[in-house]
């Protein structure tokens, strides 16, 4: 997604070769127009898949799930990180290890909002190690629902997330794939692919 790539270049801050800060437009202060365009891009990609529910994880996935679900005309549900005041048997739940925070937390979704009849599209802000998204995939499995695929707004392709998801048989679609980054320079996979295609033409 060209506009997203341009915005990442313009306003993203590369903190290290591993961490990209996008909190001025994506995950703290949020650009609503770009967010809605992101939702439309996911909806276009998955429009033929008869999605019945969009699933994400709180907090940074919620606005992208809303935009995607709105464009598809279906509800979205977000996995909670804090235990709700609900009986454990009413929840699907799975532990997730956070490499950024170096701790394990549980994510859960009410059994009422994810069922075996659902066709689920998972979306989230970042695909990095894949731990959070694999946790969501596990919740879909526990529910016996059909997983259509995963949509990531930003994929850090140099980390292992995509490989792990694909190994688990999950289709992954990312709107911006970062191949490498360093302060002042971001290299997108799409641009490398375009360059290679031009060279062979
Ligand atoms: P995972 O490692 O499980 O794929 O990523 C978990 C979460 O960590 C993502 O949903 C995202 O919120 C956060 N995260 C991972 N890498 C980055 C990054 O480079 N920048 C920011 N801002 N968040 C990240």
PDB file of C-alpha atoms and ligand atoms in Angstrom:
ATOM      1  CA  UNK A   1       0.000   0.000   0.000  1.00  0.00           C
ATOM      2  CA  UNK A   2       1.820   2.990  -1.398  1.00  0.00           C
ATOM      3  CA  UNK A   3       0.334   5.683   0.834  1.00  0.00           C
ATOM      4  CA  UNK A   4       1.132   3.658   3.945  1.00  0.00           C
ATOM      5  CA  UNK A   5       4.742   3.151   2.844  1.00  0.00           C
ATOM      6  CA  UNK A   6       5.131   6.880   2.157  1.00  0.00           C
ATOM      7  CA  UNK A   7       3.711   7.729   5.570  1.00  0.00           C
ATOM      8  CA  UNK A   8       6.004   5.239   7.324  1.00  0.00           C
ATOM      9  CA  UNK A   9       8.985   6.869   5.558  1.00  0.00           C
ATOM     10  CA  UNK A  10       7.771  10.357   6.391  1.00  0.00           C
ATOM     11  CA  UNK A  11       6.637   9.936  10.014  1.00  0.00           C
ATOM     12  CA  UNK A  12       7.993   6.580  11.228  1.00  0.00           C
ATOM     13  CA  UNK A  13      10.998   6.648  13.528  1.00  0.00           C
ATOM     14  CA  UNK A  14      13.437   3.751  13.381  1.00  0.00           C
ATOM     15  CA  UNK A  15      14.561   3.305  16.981  1.00  0.00           C
ATOM     16  CA  UNK A  16      16.901   0.422  16.180  1.00  0.00           C
ATOM     17  CA  UNK A  17      17.288  -2.205  13.442  1.00  0.00           C
ATOM     18  CA  UNK A  18      14.404  -4.050  15.190  1.00  0.00           C
ATOM     19  CA  UNK A  19      11.937  -1.412  16.416  1.00  0.00           C
ATOM     20  CA  UNK A  20       9.903   1.064  14.387  1.00  0.00           C
ATOM     21  CA  UNK A  21       7.950   3.803  16.150  1.00  0.00           C
ATOM     22  CA  UNK A  22       4.727   4.793  14.377  1.00  0.00           C
ATOM     23  CA  UNK A  23       2.901   6.367  17.300  1.00  0.00           C
ATOM     24  CA  UNK A  24       2.334   9.729  15.600  1.00  0.00           C
ATOM     25  CA  UNK A  25      -0.129   8.201  13.073  1.00  0.00           C
ATOM     26  CA  UNK A  26      -0.834   4.494  13.705  1.00  0.00           C
ATOM     27  CA  UNK A  27      -0.821   3.339  17.301  1.00  0.00           C
ATOM     28  CA  UNK A  28      -1.003   6.217  19.766  1.00  0.00           C
ATOM     29  CA  UNK A  29      -2.130   9.291  17.866  1.00  0.00           C
ATOM     30  CA  UNK A  30      -4.127   7.821  14.989  1.00  0.00           C
ATOM     31  CA  UNK A  31      -4.787   9.150  11.466  1.00  0.00           C
ATOM     32  CA  UNK A  32      -8.438   8.197  10.859  1.00  0.00           C
ATOM     33  CA  UNK A  33      -8.297   8.630   7.066  1.00  0.00           C
ATOM     34  CA  UNK A  34      -5.281   6.353   6.710  1.00  0.00           C
ATOM     35  CA  UNK A  35      -6.901   3.887   9.140  1.00  0.00           C
ATOM     36  CA  UNK A  36     -10.069   3.707   7.031  1.00  0.00           C
ATOM     37  CA  UNK A  37      -7.981   3.227   3.874  1.00  0.00           C
ATOM     38  CA  UNK A  38      -6.155   0.368   5.599  1.00  0.00           C
ATOM     39  CA  UNK A  39      -9.523  -1.217   6.425  1.00  0.00           C
ATOM     40  CA  UNK A  40     -10.619  -0.834   2.791  1.00  0.00           C
ATOM     41  CA  UNK A  41      -7.376  -2.424   1.554  1.00  0.00           C
ATOM     42  CA  UNK A  42      -7.904  -5.482   3.776  1.00  0.00           C
ATOM     43  CA  UNK A  43     -11.576  -5.653   2.792  1.00  0.00           C
ATOM     44  CA  UNK A  44     -10.682  -5.562  -0.938  1.00  0.00           C
ATOM     45  CA  UNK A  45      -8.200  -8.411  -0.503  1.00  0.00           C
ATOM     46  CA  UNK A  46     -10.620 -10.640   1.432  1.00  0.00           C
ATOM     47  CA  UNK A  47     -13.961  -9.548  -0.090  1.00  0.00           C
ATOM     48  CA  UNK A  48     -14.583 -12.898  -1.818  1.00  0.00           C
ATOM     49  CA  UNK A  49     -13.847 -14.966   1.284  1.00  0.00           C
ATOM     50  CA  UNK A  50     -17.236 -14.614   3.004  1.00  0.00           C
ATOM     51  CA  UNK A  51     -15.699 -13.289   6.228  1.00  0.00           C
ATOM     52  CA  UNK A  52     -18.190 -13.338   9.114  1.00  0.00           C
ATOM     53  CA  UNK A  53     -15.925 -11.872  11.795  1.00  0.00           C
ATOM     54  CA  UNK A  54     -12.754  -9.840  12.102  1.00  0.00           C
ATOM     55  CA  UNK A  55     -10.584 -10.729  15.102  1.00  0.00           C
ATOM     56  CA  UNK A  56      -7.816  -8.668  16.678  1.00  0.00           C
ATOM     57  CA  UNK A  57      -6.072  -8.103  20.002  1.00  0.00           C
ATOM     58  CA  UNK A  58      -6.258  -5.045  22.240  1.00  0.00           C
ATOM     59  CA  UNK A  59      -5.181  -2.311  22.020  1.00  0.00           C
ATOM     60  CA  UNK A  60      -3.316  -1.399  18.822  1.00  0.00           C
ATOM     61  CA  UNK A  61      -5.300  -3.708  16.546  1.00  0.00           C
ATOM     62  CA  UNK A  62      -8.733  -2.386  17.478  1.00  0.00           C
ATOM     63  CA  UNK A  63      -9.048   0.586  15.102  1.00  0.00           C
ATOM     64  CA  UNK A  64      -7.772  -1.487  12.142  1.00  0.00           C
ATOM     65  CA  UNK A  65     -10.256  -4.250  12.954  1.00  0.00           C
ATOM     66  CA  UNK A  66     -13.040  -1.659  13.165  1.00  0.00           C
ATOM     67  CA  UNK A  67     -12.110  -0.147   9.782  1.00  0.00           C
ATOM     68  CA  UNK A  68     -11.841  -3.593   8.157  1.00  0.00           C
ATOM     69  CA  UNK A  69     -15.067  -4.901   9.697  1.00  0.00           C
ATOM     70  CA  UNK A  70     -16.926  -1.728   8.675  1.00  0.00           C
ATOM     71  CA  UNK A  71     -15.734  -2.099   5.085  1.00  0.00           C
ATOM     72  CA  UNK A  72     -16.746  -5.787   5.042  1.00  0.00           C
ATOM     73  CA  UNK A  73     -20.062  -5.178   6.840  1.00  0.00           C
ATOM     74  CA  UNK A  74     -19.385  -7.689   9.641  1.00  0.00           C
ATOM     75  CA  UNK A  75     -18.716  -7.447  13.406  1.00  0.00           C
ATOM     76  CA  UNK A  76     -15.253  -7.465  14.889  1.00  0.00           C
ATOM     77  CA  UNK A  77     -14.146  -8.891  18.201  1.00  0.00           C
ATOM     78  CA  UNK A  78     -10.964  -8.160  20.102  1.00  0.00           C
ATOM     79  CA  UNK A  79      -9.104 -10.543  22.366  1.00  0.00           C
ATOM     80  CA  UNK A  80      -8.633  -9.101  25.844  1.00  0.00           C
ATOM     81  CA  UNK A  81      -5.355  -9.119  27.705  1.00  0.00           C
ATOM     82  CA  UNK A  82      -6.902  -8.661  31.151  1.00  0.00           C
ATOM     83  CA  UNK A  83      -9.062 -11.439  32.545  1.00  0.00           C
ATOM     84  CA  UNK A  84     -12.713 -10.385  32.419  1.00  0.00           C
ATOM     85  CA  UNK A  85     -15.048 -11.127  35.332  1.00  0.00           C
ATOM     86  CA  UNK A  86     -16.318 -14.213  33.555  1.00  0.00           C
ATOM     87  CA  UNK A  87     -16.126 -17.909  34.326  1.00  0.00           C
ATOM     88  CA  UNK A  88     -12.996 -19.410  32.696  1.00  0.00           C
ATOM     89  CA  UNK A  89     -15.178 -22.054  31.035  1.00  0.00           C
ATOM     90  CA  UNK A  90     -16.960 -19.271  29.114  1.00  0.00           C
ATOM     91  CA  UNK A  91     -13.702 -18.179  27.474  1.00  0.00           C
ATOM     92  CA  UNK A  92     -11.289 -19.327  24.828  1.00  0.00           C
ATOM     93  CA  UNK A  93      -7.893 -18.436  26.192  1.00  0.00           C
ATOM     94  CA  UNK A  94      -4.212 -18.868  25.369  1.00  0.00           C
ATOM     95  CA  UNK A  95      -0.860 -17.655  26.790  1.00  0.00           C
ATOM     96  CA  UNK A  96       1.211 -15.309  24.605  1.00  0.00           C
ATOM     97  CA  UNK A  97       4.857 -14.471  25.171  1.00  0.00           C
ATOM     98  CA  UNK A  98       5.763 -10.848  24.488  1.00  0.00           C
ATOM     99  CA  UNK A  99       9.352 -10.420  23.330  1.00  0.00           C
ATOM    100  CA  UNK A 100       9.117  -6.644  23.582  1.00  0.00           C
ATOM    101  CA  UNK A 101       7.967  -6.804  27.213  1.00  0.00           C
ATOM    102  CA  UNK A 102       9.675 -10.130  28.040  1.00  0.00           C
ATOM    103  CA  UNK A 103       6.613 -11.503  29.792  1.00  0.00           C
ATOM    104  CA  UNK A 104       3.792 -13.962  29.227  1.00  0.00           C
ATOM    105  CA  UNK A 105       0.197 -12.784  29.341  1.00  0.00           C
ATOM    106  CA  UNK A 106      -3.111 -14.529  28.584  1.00  0.00           C
ATOM    107  CA  UNK A 107      -5.458 -13.419  25.848  1.00  0.00           C
ATOM    108  CA  UNK A 108      -9.085 -14.447  25.812  1.00  0.00           C
ATOM    109  CA  UNK A 109     -12.321 -14.157  23.866  1.00  0.00           C
ATOM    110  CA  UNK A 110     -15.818 -15.003  25.020  1.00  0.00           C
ATOM    111  CA  UNK A 111     -17.177 -18.243  23.551  1.00  0.00           C
ATOM    112  CA  UNK A 112     -20.321 -16.289  22.657  1.00  0.00           C
ATOM    113  CA  UNK A 113     -18.460 -14.145  20.098  1.00  0.00           C
ATOM    114  CA  UNK A 114     -16.366 -16.750  18.273  1.00  0.00           C
ATOM    115  CA  UNK A 115     -18.100 -19.919  17.153  1.00  0.00           C
ATOM    116  CA  UNK A 116     -17.610 -22.885  14.833  1.00  0.00           C
ATOM    117  CA  UNK A 117     -19.865 -21.145  12.284  1.00  0.00           C
ATOM    118  CA  UNK A 118     -17.486 -18.197  11.925  1.00  0.00           C
ATOM    119  CA  UNK A 119     -15.160 -17.482   9.008  1.00  0.00           C
ATOM    120  CA  UNK A 120     -12.474 -15.363  10.628  1.00  0.00           C
ATOM    121  CA  UNK A 121     -10.069 -12.743   9.307  1.00  0.00           C
ATOM    122  CA  UNK A 122      -7.408 -11.784  11.863  1.00  0.00           C
ATOM    123  CA  UNK A 123      -5.845  -8.305  11.659  1.00  0.00           C
ATOM    124  CA  UNK A 124      -3.190  -6.566  13.743  1.00  0.00           C
ATOM    125  CA  UNK A 125      -0.864  -3.569  13.572  1.00  0.00           C
ATOM    126  CA  UNK A 126       2.505  -5.380  13.442  1.00  0.00           C
ATOM    127  CA  UNK A 127       3.743  -8.802  12.425  1.00  0.00           C
ATOM    128  CA  UNK A 128       7.099  -9.207  14.153  1.00  0.00           C
ATOM    129  CA  UNK A 129       7.865 -12.479  15.957  1.00  0.00           C
ATOM    130  CA  UNK A 130       4.310 -13.617  15.253  1.00  0.00           C
ATOM    131  CA  UNK A 131       3.600 -14.539  18.890  1.00  0.00           C
ATOM    132  CA  UNK A 132       0.502 -12.342  19.206  1.00  0.00           C
ATOM    133  CA  UNK A 133      -0.951 -13.455  15.862  1.00  0.00           C
ATOM    134  CA  UNK A 134      -0.219 -17.133  16.572  1.00  0.00           C
ATOM    135  CA  UNK A 135      -2.113 -16.666  19.848  1.00  0.00           C
ATOM    136  CA  UNK A 136      -5.111 -15.348  17.900  1.00  0.00           C
ATOM    137  CA  UNK A 137      -4.831 -18.276  15.463  1.00  0.00           C
ATOM    138  CA  UNK A 138      -4.993 -20.632  18.462  1.00  0.00           C
ATOM    139  CA  UNK A 139      -8.180 -18.919  19.729  1.00  0.00           C
ATOM    140  CA  UNK A 140      -9.785 -19.467  16.299  1.00  0.00           C
ATOM    141  CA  UNK A 141      -8.780 -23.151  16.495  1.00  0.00           C
ATOM    142  CA  UNK A 142     -10.225 -23.518  20.004  1.00  0.00           C
ATOM    143  CA  UNK A 143     -13.514 -22.120  18.690  1.00  0.00           C
ATOM    144  CA  UNK A 144     -13.496 -24.576  15.765  1.00  0.00           C
ATOM    145  CA  UNK A 145     -13.973 -21.586  13.437  1.00  0.00           C
ATOM    146  CA  UNK A 146     -12.605 -21.372   9.886  1.00  0.00           C
ATOM    147  CA  UNK A 147      -9.516 -19.144   9.599  1.00  0.00           C
ATOM    148  CA  UNK A 148      -9.345 -17.256   6.316  1.00  0.00           C
ATOM    149  CA  UNK A 149      -6.034 -15.556   6.961  1.00  0.00           C
ATOM    150  CA  UNK A 150      -4.096 -12.843   8.715  1.00  0.00           C
ATOM    151  CA  UNK A 151      -3.788  -9.199   7.678  1.00  0.00           C
ATOM    152  CA  UNK A 152      -0.886  -7.242   9.135  1.00  0.00           C
ATOM    153  CA  UNK A 153      -0.599  -3.490   8.647  1.00  0.00           C
ATOM    154  CA  UNK A 154       3.210  -3.550   8.955  1.00  0.00           C
ATOM    155  CA  UNK A 155       5.279  -6.694   8.589  1.00  0.00           C
ATOM    156  CA  UNK A 156       8.915  -6.707   9.665  1.00  0.00           C
ATOM    157  CA  UNK A 157       9.934  -9.359   7.158  1.00  0.00           C
ATOM    158  CA  UNK A 158      13.378  -9.785   8.706  1.00  0.00           C
ATOM    159  CA  UNK A 159      11.751 -11.250  11.833  1.00  0.00           C
ATOM    160  CA  UNK A 160      10.401 -14.778  12.038  1.00  0.00           C
ATOM    161  CA  UNK A 161       6.631 -14.084  12.260  1.00  0.00           C
ATOM    162  CA  UNK A 162       5.619 -14.708   8.629  1.00  0.00           C
ATOM    163  CA  UNK A 163       7.618 -17.957   8.493  1.00  0.00           C
ATOM    164  CA  UNK A 164       6.005 -19.265  11.672  1.00  0.00           C
ATOM    165  CA  UNK A 165       2.483 -18.424  10.494  1.00  0.00           C
ATOM    166  CA  UNK A 166       3.028 -19.926   7.052  1.00  0.00           C
ATOM    167  CA  UNK A 167       4.490 -23.045   8.648  1.00  0.00           C
ATOM    168  CA  UNK A 168       1.234 -23.301  10.597  1.00  0.00           C
ATOM    169  CA  UNK A 169      -0.630 -23.150   7.255  1.00  0.00           C
ATOM    170  CA  UNK A 170      -1.875 -19.580   7.710  1.00  0.00           C
ATOM    171  CA  UNK A 171      -2.234 -17.193   4.730  1.00  0.00           C
ATOM    172  CA  UNK A 172      -0.519 -13.869   5.492  1.00  0.00           C
ATOM    173  CA  UNK A 173      -1.233 -10.548   3.751  1.00  0.00           C
ATOM    174  CA  UNK A 174       0.699  -7.439   4.819  1.00  0.00           C
ATOM    175  CA  UNK A 175       0.179  -3.893   3.576  1.00  0.00           C
ATOM    176  CA  UNK A 176       3.789  -2.786   4.117  1.00  0.00           C
ATOM    177  CA  UNK A 177       6.630  -5.299   4.311  1.00  0.00           C
ATOM    178  CA  UNK A 178       9.841  -3.917   5.740  1.00  0.00           C
ATOM    179  CA  UNK A 179      12.815  -5.877   4.522  1.00  0.00           C
ATOM    180  CA  UNK A 180      15.397  -3.975   6.550  1.00  0.00           C
ATOM    181  CA  UNK A 181      15.663  -0.716   8.423  1.00  0.00           C
ATOM    182  CA  UNK A 182      18.160   1.519  10.135  1.00  0.00           C
ATOM    183  CA  UNK A 183      17.846   5.086  11.418  1.00  0.00           C
ATOM    184  CA  UNK A 184      17.080   7.231   8.352  1.00  0.00           C
ATOM    185  CA  UNK A 185      16.533   4.308   5.969  1.00  0.00           C
ATOM    186  CA  UNK A 186      13.645   1.896   5.449  1.00  0.00           C
ATOM    187  CA  UNK A 187      13.680  -0.708   2.700  1.00  0.00           C
ATOM    188  CA  UNK A 188      10.306  -2.156   1.636  1.00  0.00           C
ATOM    189  CA  UNK A 189      10.088  -5.643   0.120  1.00  0.00           C
ATOM    190  CA  UNK A 190       7.608  -4.416  -2.514  1.00  0.00           C
ATOM    191  CA  UNK A 191      10.166  -1.920  -3.842  1.00  0.00           C
ATOM    192  CA  UNK A 192      12.883  -4.575  -4.095  1.00  0.00           C
ATOM    193  CA  UNK A 193      10.438  -6.836  -5.971  1.00  0.00           C
ATOM    194  CA  UNK A 194       9.510  -3.991  -8.362  1.00  0.00           C
ATOM    195  CA  UNK A 195      13.182  -3.222  -8.980  1.00  0.00           C
ATOM    196  CA  UNK A 196      13.934  -6.885  -9.737  1.00  0.00           C
ATOM    197  CA  UNK A 197      10.922  -7.074 -12.083  1.00  0.00           C
ATOM    198  CA  UNK A 198      12.123  -3.956 -13.954  1.00  0.00           C
ATOM    199  CA  UNK A 199      15.611  -5.431 -14.295  1.00  0.00           C
ATOM    200  CA  UNK A 200      14.275  -8.649 -15.848  1.00  0.00           C
ATOM    201  CA  UNK A 201      11.934  -6.778 -18.256  1.00  0.00           C
TER     202      UNK A 201
HETATM  203  P1  LIG B   1       4.829 -10.059  17.744  1.00  0.00           P
HETATM  204  O1  LIG B   1       6.279 -10.090  18.114  1.00  0.00           O
HETATM  205  O2  LIG B   1       4.008 -10.936  18.620  1.00  0.00           O
HETATM  206  O3  LIG B   1       4.617 -10.329  16.276  1.00  0.00           O
HETATM  207  O4  LIG B   1       4.365  -8.560  18.000  1.00  0.00           O
HETATM  208  C1  LIG B   1       3.571  -8.245  19.119  1.00  0.00           C
HETATM  209  C2  LIG B   1       3.194  -6.801  19.183  1.00  0.00           C
HETATM  210  O5  LIG B   1       4.361  -6.055  19.476  1.00  0.00           O
HETATM  211  C3  LIG B   1       2.627  -6.177  17.906  1.00  0.00           C
HETATM  212  O6  LIG B   1       1.248  -6.376  17.767  1.00  0.00           O
HETATM  213  C4  LIG B   1       2.942  -4.713  18.116  1.00  0.00           C
HETATM  214  O7  LIG B   1       1.935  -4.103  18.878  1.00  0.00           O
HETATM  215  C5  LIG B   1       4.248  -4.775  18.910  1.00  0.00           C
HETATM  216  N1  LIG B   1       5.413  -4.562  18.026  1.00  0.00           N
HETATM  217  C6  LIG B   1       6.243  -5.495  17.502  1.00  0.00           C
HETATM  218  N2  LIG B   1       7.219  -4.909  16.794  1.00  0.00           N
HETATM  219  C7  LIG B   1       6.992  -3.571  16.858  1.00  0.00           C
HETATM  220  C8  LIG B   1       7.674  -2.419  16.320  1.00  0.00           C
HETATM  221  O8  LIG B   1       8.699  -2.472  15.619  1.00  0.00           O
HETATM  222  N3  LIG B   1       7.118  -1.200  16.626  1.00  0.00           N
HETATM  223  C9  LIG B   1       5.986  -1.070  17.385  1.00  0.00           C
HETATM  224  N4  LIG B   1       5.527   0.181  17.592  1.00  0.00           N
HETATM  225  N5  LIG B   1       5.350  -2.130  17.913  1.00  0.00           N
HETATM  226  C10 LIG B   1       5.841  -3.361  17.646  1.00  0.00           C
END
